Amino acid sequence: MGKSRVLVVGGTGYIGRRIVKASLAQGHITYVLQRPEIGLDIDKLQMLLSFKKQGARLVEGSLSDHQSLVEAVKQVDVVICTMSGVHFKSHNILTQLKLVDAIKEAGNVKRFLPSEFGMDPSRMENALPPGSETFDQKMVVRRAIEEAKIPFTYVSANCFAGYFAGGLSQLGTLVPPKDTVRLYGDGNVKVVYMDEDDIATYTIKAIDDPRTLNKTMYLRPPENILSQRQLVEIWEKLSGKELKKTSISGEDFLASMDATDDYATKAGIGHFYHIYYEGCLTNFDIPQDDAVEAWNLYPEVNYTRMDEYLKVFL
Ligand code: GO6
């Protein structure tokens, strides 16, 4: 049996576009769902057309048209969904339940990767609202997948470097601060920073691997397990400039959630609290019976270290 054929749902999104690229690069026949809802979103359309030029196949379908999803799914072996859960109001993580129904009806899919790619929602039962919504929704989708006996792999990709490393983990910015950096507590809690292209590479390596069947695959490459303070030190070494450091206590950081009504900001504060004060990404061991770690499975991947990643901001 050749390499599996892949369908990406959400292929023009932040991580989706990288999954399409990695799928093509690793030799999979790659389909990308083209939704009529795109309308006049010319950037998304032109990205789809560029994928076509790179050898991908566009398949029309909408998450609100069950039959179109069944037809699309029937053409492939593996389905990967990368829809965003945090930013959009038009759809949310639960919209995937329609995809689960289509996969269930089609009956041919050998692996489904739902839109995870962050903290492991099964470990976030006590997460703070409103950020907890993301995890609750992801668990609803997981239950539907497992009830339908659809083979799966859940990818827990930890902190996207674009959101968490570029801005040295400061809320509300994606670029390094110029003179002062705010540390969460003592800044020594370990988190995991992942270059987004590496997340895509590991994800595609996992789709045909029996070792990741019905498992959670965590991405935890050793040199990217860093504290915020270590990340700041990497940047100071690169930039040759020392930053002034302030510190905010967990209590004060949480209290700041009450100072805003913005949903994404409140959700972000909650997520940052779990990551940088509770250490939720690194306060447990892998492997477990239902979990594997990507760097161990695929040591051949030369993953991007954060000194390399941050060079672009010099
Ligand atoms: C990323 C963010 C960055 C929020 C996860 C607010 C779910 C996860 C690591 O989507 O809300 O400044 O695991 O001001 O399971 C957002 C969310 C990050 C971007 C967190 C996320 C990470 C969601 C911000 C900000 C850079």
Short mmCIF file of C-alpha atoms and ligand atoms in Angstrom, two decimals:
data_model
loop_
_atom_site.label_atom_id
_atom_site.label_comp_id
_atom_site.label_asym_id
_atom_site.label_seq_id
_atom_site.Cartn_x
_atom_site.Cartn_y
_atom_site.Cartn_z
CA MET A 1 0.00 0.00 0.00
CA GLY A 2 1.42 3.37 -1.05
CA LYS A 3 1.42 6.47 1.09
CA SER A 4 -2.00 7.38 2.37
CA ARG A 5 -4.06 9.99 0.57
CA VAL A 6 -4.74 13.00 2.79
CA LEU A 7 -7.63 15.46 3.04
CA VAL A 8 -6.94 18.70 4.91
CA VAL A 9 -9.95 20.61 6.25
CA GLY A 10 -8.85 24.14 7.17
CA GLY A 11 -5.95 24.05 4.71
CA THR A 12 -5.70 27.83 4.30
CA GLY A 13 -5.39 28.46 8.05
CA TYR A 14 -2.34 29.24 10.16
CA ILE A 15 -1.36 25.62 10.84
CA GLY A 16 -3.42 24.11 8.00
CA ARG A 17 -1.32 25.68 5.25
CA ARG A 18 1.77 24.11 6.83
CA ILE A 19 0.06 20.71 7.05
CA VAL A 20 -0.75 20.89 3.31
CA LYS A 21 2.88 21.78 2.54
CA ALA A 22 4.26 18.97 4.72
CA SER A 23 1.81 16.45 3.27
CA LEU A 24 2.94 17.29 -0.28
CA ALA A 25 6.61 17.37 0.76
CA GLN A 26 6.33 13.88 2.29
CA GLY A 27 4.81 12.49 -0.93
CA HIS A 28 1.14 12.13 -0.03
CA ILE A 29 -1.60 12.70 -2.59
CA THR A 30 -3.09 15.72 -0.87
CA TYR A 31 -6.62 17.05 -1.13
CA VAL A 32 -7.65 20.40 0.32
CA LEU A 33 -11.28 21.22 1.07
CA GLN A 34 -12.46 24.27 -0.88
CA ARG A 35 -15.44 25.73 0.93
CA PRO A 36 -17.99 27.88 -1.01
CA GLU A 37 -18.15 30.06 2.11
CA ILE A 38 -14.79 31.44 1.01
CA GLY A 39 -16.78 34.00 -1.04
CA LEU A 40 -14.59 37.02 -1.58
CA ASP A 41 -11.77 35.96 0.73
CA ILE A 42 -9.28 36.37 -2.07
CA ASP A 43 -6.24 35.45 0.08
CA LYS A 44 -7.73 32.08 0.93
CA LEU A 45 -8.70 31.40 -2.69
CA GLN A 46 -5.28 32.33 -4.00
CA MET A 47 -3.64 30.15 -1.36
CA LEU A 48 -5.79 27.22 -2.54
CA LEU A 49 -4.79 27.90 -6.15
CA SER A 50 -1.11 27.99 -5.14
CA PHE A 51 -1.56 24.59 -3.45
CA LYS A 52 -2.98 23.32 -6.75
CA LYS A 53 0.14 24.55 -8.55
CA GLN A 54 2.20 22.60 -5.99
CA GLY A 55 0.27 19.42 -6.83
CA ALA A 56 -2.56 19.44 -4.33
CA ARG A 57 -6.10 18.60 -5.43
CA LEU A 58 -8.94 20.92 -4.45
CA VAL A 59 -12.20 19.25 -3.48
CA GLU A 60 -15.32 21.34 -3.06
CA GLY A 61 -17.29 20.82 0.07
CA SER A 62 -18.82 22.62 2.99
CA LEU A 63 -19.06 21.75 6.64
CA SER A 64 -22.77 22.59 6.31
CA ASP A 65 -23.31 20.17 3.41
CA HIS A 66 -23.14 16.61 4.73
CA GLN A 67 -23.17 14.88 1.33
CA SER A 68 -20.32 17.03 0.03
CA LEU A 69 -18.24 16.04 3.07
CA VAL A 70 -19.00 12.32 2.59
CA GLU A 71 -17.93 12.56 -1.07
CA ALA A 72 -14.70 14.40 -0.15
CA VAL A 73 -13.82 11.96 2.62
CA LYS A 74 -14.42 8.94 0.36
CA GLN A 75 -11.48 10.00 -1.82
CA VAL A 76 -8.85 9.69 0.93
CA ASP A 77 -7.40 7.51 3.70
CA VAL A 78 -6.53 10.18 6.26
CA VAL A 79 -8.44 13.33 7.25
CA ILE A 80 -6.75 16.16 9.13
CA CYS A 81 -8.80 19.06 10.51
CA THR A 82 -7.00 22.22 11.55
CA MET A 83 -9.81 24.69 12.11
CA SER A 84 -9.14 27.43 14.62
CA GLY A 85 -11.10 27.39 17.84
CA VAL A 86 -9.98 30.55 19.56
CA HIS A 87 -10.46 33.28 17.01
CA PHE A 88 -13.62 32.78 15.02
CA LYS A 89 -17.26 33.29 15.89
CA SER A 90 -18.58 31.93 12.55
CA HIS A 91 -17.63 28.38 13.45
CA ASN A 92 -15.98 26.71 16.36
CA ILE A 93 -14.33 23.46 17.34
CA LEU A 94 -17.75 21.77 17.61
CA THR A 95 -18.34 22.31 13.89
CA GLN A 96 -16.05 19.29 13.50
CA LEU A 97 -18.93 17.06 14.65
CA LYS A 98 -20.26 17.38 11.10
CA LEU A 99 -16.97 16.04 9.78
CA VAL A 100 -17.14 13.17 12.27
CA ASP A 101 -20.62 12.30 10.96
CA ALA A 102 -19.34 12.31 7.37
CA ILE A 103 -16.33 10.13 8.25
CA LYS A 104 -18.63 7.74 10.12
CA GLU A 105 -20.95 7.42 7.10
CA ALA A 106 -18.15 7.13 4.53
CA GLY A 107 -16.54 4.32 6.55
CA ASN A 108 -13.21 4.29 4.65
CA VAL A 109 -11.04 6.61 6.75
CA LYS A 110 -8.00 4.92 8.31
CA ARG A 111 -7.00 7.86 10.54
CA PHE A 112 -8.66 11.12 11.62
CA LEU A 113 -6.66 13.93 13.23
CA PRO A 114 -9.10 16.47 14.72
CA SER A 115 -8.15 20.07 15.40
CA GLU A 116 -6.07 19.84 18.58
CA PHE A 117 -2.47 21.13 18.28
CA GLY A 118 -2.37 22.86 21.68
CA MET A 119 -2.52 21.79 25.32
CA ASP A 120 -3.91 18.31 25.88
CA PRO A 121 -7.59 19.02 26.61
CA SER A 122 -7.96 15.75 28.54
CA ARG A 123 -5.56 17.25 31.14
CA MET A 124 -7.42 20.57 31.32
CA GLU A 125 -10.61 19.57 33.17
CA ASN A 126 -10.02 22.28 35.79
CA ALA A 127 -9.13 25.00 33.30
CA LEU A 128 -10.37 28.54 33.93
CA PRO A 129 -13.28 29.92 31.94
CA PRO A 130 -13.68 31.25 29.30
CA GLY A 131 -10.45 29.65 27.97
CA SER A 132 -11.75 26.29 29.21
CA GLU A 133 -14.37 26.34 26.43
CA THR A 134 -11.71 25.38 23.88
CA PHE A 135 -10.82 22.27 25.89
CA ASP A 136 -14.42 21.29 26.63
CA GLN A 137 -15.25 21.51 22.92
CA LYS A 138 -12.21 19.44 21.96
CA MET A 139 -13.29 16.76 24.46
CA VAL A 140 -16.81 16.65 22.94
CA VAL A 141 -15.24 15.99 19.54
CA ARG A 142 -12.93 13.32 20.99
CA ARG A 143 -15.91 11.51 22.56
CA ALA A 144 -17.79 11.57 19.23
CA ILE A 145 -14.74 10.15 17.42
CA GLU A 146 -14.27 7.36 19.96
CA GLU A 147 -17.98 6.52 20.08
CA ALA A 148 -17.95 6.20 16.28
CA LYS A 149 -14.85 3.98 16.56
CA ILE A 150 -13.01 6.20 14.09
CA PRO A 151 -9.24 5.58 14.26
CA PHE A 152 -7.51 8.75 15.49
CA THR A 153 -4.32 10.49 16.49
CA TYR A 154 -4.49 13.55 18.77
CA VAL A 155 -1.55 15.94 18.32
CA SER A 156 -0.67 18.04 21.35
CA ALA A 157 1.73 20.56 19.84
CA ASN A 158 2.24 22.88 22.86
CA CYS A 159 3.20 26.54 22.22
CA PHE A 160 3.30 27.80 18.65
CA ALA A 161 6.53 29.79 18.47
CA GLY A 162 4.76 32.49 16.44
CA TYR A 163 2.39 33.26 19.30
CA PHE A 164 4.58 32.45 22.31
CA ALA A 165 8.27 32.82 21.41
CA GLY A 166 8.33 35.82 19.07
CA GLY A 167 6.95 38.11 21.75
CA LEU A 168 8.99 36.42 24.51
CA SER A 169 5.62 35.16 25.81
CA GLN A 170 4.25 38.67 26.43
CA LEU A 171 0.48 38.89 26.00
CA GLY A 172 -0.75 40.95 23.08
CA THR A 173 2.47 41.13 21.08
CA LEU A 174 4.21 38.84 18.61
CA VAL A 175 7.59 40.61 18.55
CA PRO A 176 10.30 40.91 21.24
CA PRO A 177 9.93 43.88 23.63
CA LYS A 178 12.57 46.60 23.23
CA ASP A 179 13.66 47.22 26.81
CA THR A 180 11.49 45.51 29.43
CA VAL A 181 10.17 41.97 29.62
CA ARG A 182 7.55 40.82 32.13
CA LEU A 183 8.24 37.43 33.63
CA TYR A 184 5.46 35.17 34.89
CA GLY A 185 6.41 34.65 38.52
CA ASP A 186 10.13 33.80 38.62
CA GLY A 187 9.99 32.88 34.91
CA ASN A 188 11.39 29.41 35.62
CA VAL A 189 8.35 27.25 34.73
CA LYS A 190 9.19 24.96 31.80
CA VAL A 191 7.10 25.19 28.64
CA VAL A 192 7.59 23.78 25.12
CA TYR A 193 8.01 26.08 22.10
CA MET A 194 7.40 24.61 18.66
CA ASP A 195 8.18 26.02 15.23
CA GLU A 196 4.93 25.66 13.29
CA ASP A 197 6.58 24.01 10.29
CA ASP A 198 7.97 21.32 12.61
CA ILE A 199 4.50 20.73 14.05
CA ALA A 200 3.34 20.01 10.49
CA THR A 201 6.31 17.74 9.74
CA TYR A 202 5.76 15.62 12.87
CA THR A 203 1.99 15.50 12.23
CA ILE A 204 2.40 14.11 8.72
CA LYS A 205 5.01 11.59 9.88
CA ALA A 206 2.46 10.28 12.38
CA ILE A 207 -0.49 9.64 10.06
CA ASP A 208 0.72 6.26 8.67
CA ASP A 209 2.57 5.17 11.82
CA PRO A 210 0.95 2.30 13.78
CA ARG A 211 2.72 3.60 16.90
CA THR A 212 0.47 6.67 16.91
CA LEU A 213 -2.81 4.84 16.18
CA ASN A 214 -5.47 5.81 18.74
CA LYS A 215 -2.80 7.68 20.73
CA THR A 216 -2.03 11.23 21.79
CA MET A 217 1.26 12.37 20.27
CA TYR A 218 2.94 15.10 22.32
CA LEU A 219 5.62 17.28 20.72
CA ARG A 220 8.36 17.78 23.32
CA PRO A 221 11.79 17.99 21.62
CA PRO A 222 14.35 18.33 24.44
CA GLU A 223 16.11 21.55 23.41
CA ASN A 224 12.76 23.36 23.06
CA ILE A 225 11.70 22.58 26.61
CA LEU A 226 12.55 26.04 27.97
CA SER A 227 11.44 28.42 30.71
CA GLN A 228 10.42 31.95 29.81
CA ARG A 229 13.64 33.13 31.48
CA GLN A 230 15.71 30.80 29.26
CA LEU A 231 13.87 32.09 26.19
CA VAL A 232 14.65 35.69 27.23
CA GLU A 233 18.32 34.73 27.74
CA ILE A 234 18.42 33.25 24.22
CA TRP A 235 17.07 36.53 22.84
CA GLU A 236 19.46 38.66 24.93
CA LYS A 237 22.40 36.60 23.63
CA LEU A 238 21.19 36.99 20.02
CA SER A 239 20.45 40.71 20.30
CA GLY A 240 23.46 41.48 22.49
CA LYS A 241 21.18 43.61 24.66
CA GLU A 242 20.02 42.89 28.18
CA LEU A 243 16.32 43.48 28.87
CA LYS A 244 15.02 44.93 32.14
CA LYS A 245 12.92 42.28 33.86
CA THR A 246 9.74 42.78 35.86
CA SER A 247 7.68 40.02 37.42
CA ILE A 248 3.97 39.51 37.88
CA SER A 249 2.58 37.12 40.48
CA GLY A 250 0.07 34.47 39.47
CA GLU A 251 -2.53 36.16 41.63
CA ASP A 252 -2.07 39.56 39.94
CA PHE A 253 -1.93 37.95 36.50
CA LEU A 254 -5.25 36.19 37.10
CA ALA A 255 -6.78 39.37 38.51
CA SER A 256 -5.98 41.06 35.18
CA MET A 257 -8.63 38.82 33.58
CA ASP A 258 -11.27 40.96 35.29
CA ALA A 259 -9.88 44.11 33.68
CA THR A 260 -11.05 43.16 30.19
CA ASP A 261 -14.29 42.07 28.52
CA ASP A 262 -12.57 40.76 25.41
CA TYR A 263 -13.19 37.02 25.07
CA ALA A 264 -9.89 36.13 23.37
CA THR A 265 -7.90 38.18 25.89
CA LYS A 266 -9.66 36.54 28.83
CA ALA A 267 -9.15 33.10 27.25
CA GLY A 268 -5.52 33.95 26.59
CA ILE A 269 -4.89 35.03 30.18
CA GLY A 270 -6.35 31.76 31.41
CA HIS A 271 -4.29 29.74 28.94
CA PHE A 272 -1.10 31.62 29.82
CA TYR A 273 -1.79 31.05 33.52
CA HIS A 274 -2.03 27.25 33.02
CA ILE A 275 1.10 27.26 30.87
CA TYR A 276 3.42 29.67 32.73
CA TYR A 277 2.33 29.34 36.35
CA GLU A 278 0.94 25.79 36.56
CA GLY A 279 3.40 24.32 34.02
CA CYS A 280 0.62 22.26 32.45
CA LEU A 281 2.71 21.41 29.37
CA THR A 282 5.58 19.80 31.26
CA ASN A 283 4.25 18.67 34.66
CA PHE A 284 3.70 15.09 33.52
CA ASP A 285 5.74 12.23 32.04
CA ILE A 286 5.47 10.66 28.58
CA PRO A 287 5.27 7.95 27.29
CA GLN A 288 2.12 6.55 28.82
CA ASP A 289 0.07 3.63 27.49
CA ASP A 290 -2.07 5.95 25.34
CA ALA A 291 0.57 8.56 24.57
CA VAL A 292 3.81 8.87 22.64
CA GLU A 293 6.36 11.67 22.11
CA ALA A 294 7.22 12.83 18.57
CA TRP A 295 10.95 13.56 18.98
CA ASN A 296 11.48 10.01 20.27
CA LEU A 297 9.47 8.55 17.38
CA TYR A 298 11.11 10.65 14.67
CA PRO A 299 14.69 11.50 15.75
CA GLU A 300 15.56 12.20 12.11
CA VAL A 301 13.61 15.50 12.23
CA ASN A 302 16.05 18.35 12.69
CA TYR A 303 13.61 20.56 14.59
CA THR A 304 14.10 24.34 14.79
CA ARG A 305 15.63 25.54 18.06
CA MET A 306 14.47 28.87 19.47
CA ASP A 307 17.79 30.67 18.89
CA GLU A 308 17.34 29.86 15.21
CA TYR A 309 13.66 30.81 15.30
CA LEU A 310 14.26 34.20 16.95
CA LYS A 311 17.01 35.25 14.52
CA VAL A 312 14.38 36.67 12.14
CA PHE A 313 13.49 39.35 14.73
CA LEU A 314 17.02 40.80 14.86
C1 GO6 B 1 -3.24 29.86 21.93
C2 GO6 B 1 -2.54 34.14 22.70
C3 GO6 B 1 -1.46 34.96 22.49
C4 GO6 B 1 -3.67 34.65 23.33
C5 GO6 B 1 -2.88 26.45 23.38
C6 GO6 B 1 -3.69 35.98 23.75
C7 GO6 B 1 -5.23 26.78 22.91
C8 GO6 B 1 -4.21 25.97 23.36
C9 GO6 B 1 -0.62 26.06 23.99
O1 GO6 B 1 -4.54 31.43 19.60
O2 GO6 B 1 -5.50 31.77 23.92
O3 GO6 B 1 -0.45 37.15 22.78
O4 GO6 B 1 -1.94 25.57 23.85
O5 GO6 B 1 -2.56 38.12 23.91
O6 GO6 B 1 -4.44 24.68 23.79
C10 GO6 B 1 -3.75 32.30 21.66
C11 GO6 B 1 -4.18 30.95 22.25
C12 GO6 B 1 -2.43 32.72 22.24
C13 GO6 B 1 -3.61 32.26 20.17
C14 GO6 B 1 -4.31 31.11 23.73
C15 GO6 B 1 -3.65 28.53 22.48
C16 GO6 B 1 -2.62 27.73 22.95
C17 GO6 B 1 -4.95 28.07 22.47
C18 GO6 B 1 -1.49 36.28 22.91
C19 GO6 B 1 -2.60 36.80 23.53
C20 GO6 B 1 0.65 36.68 22.04
#
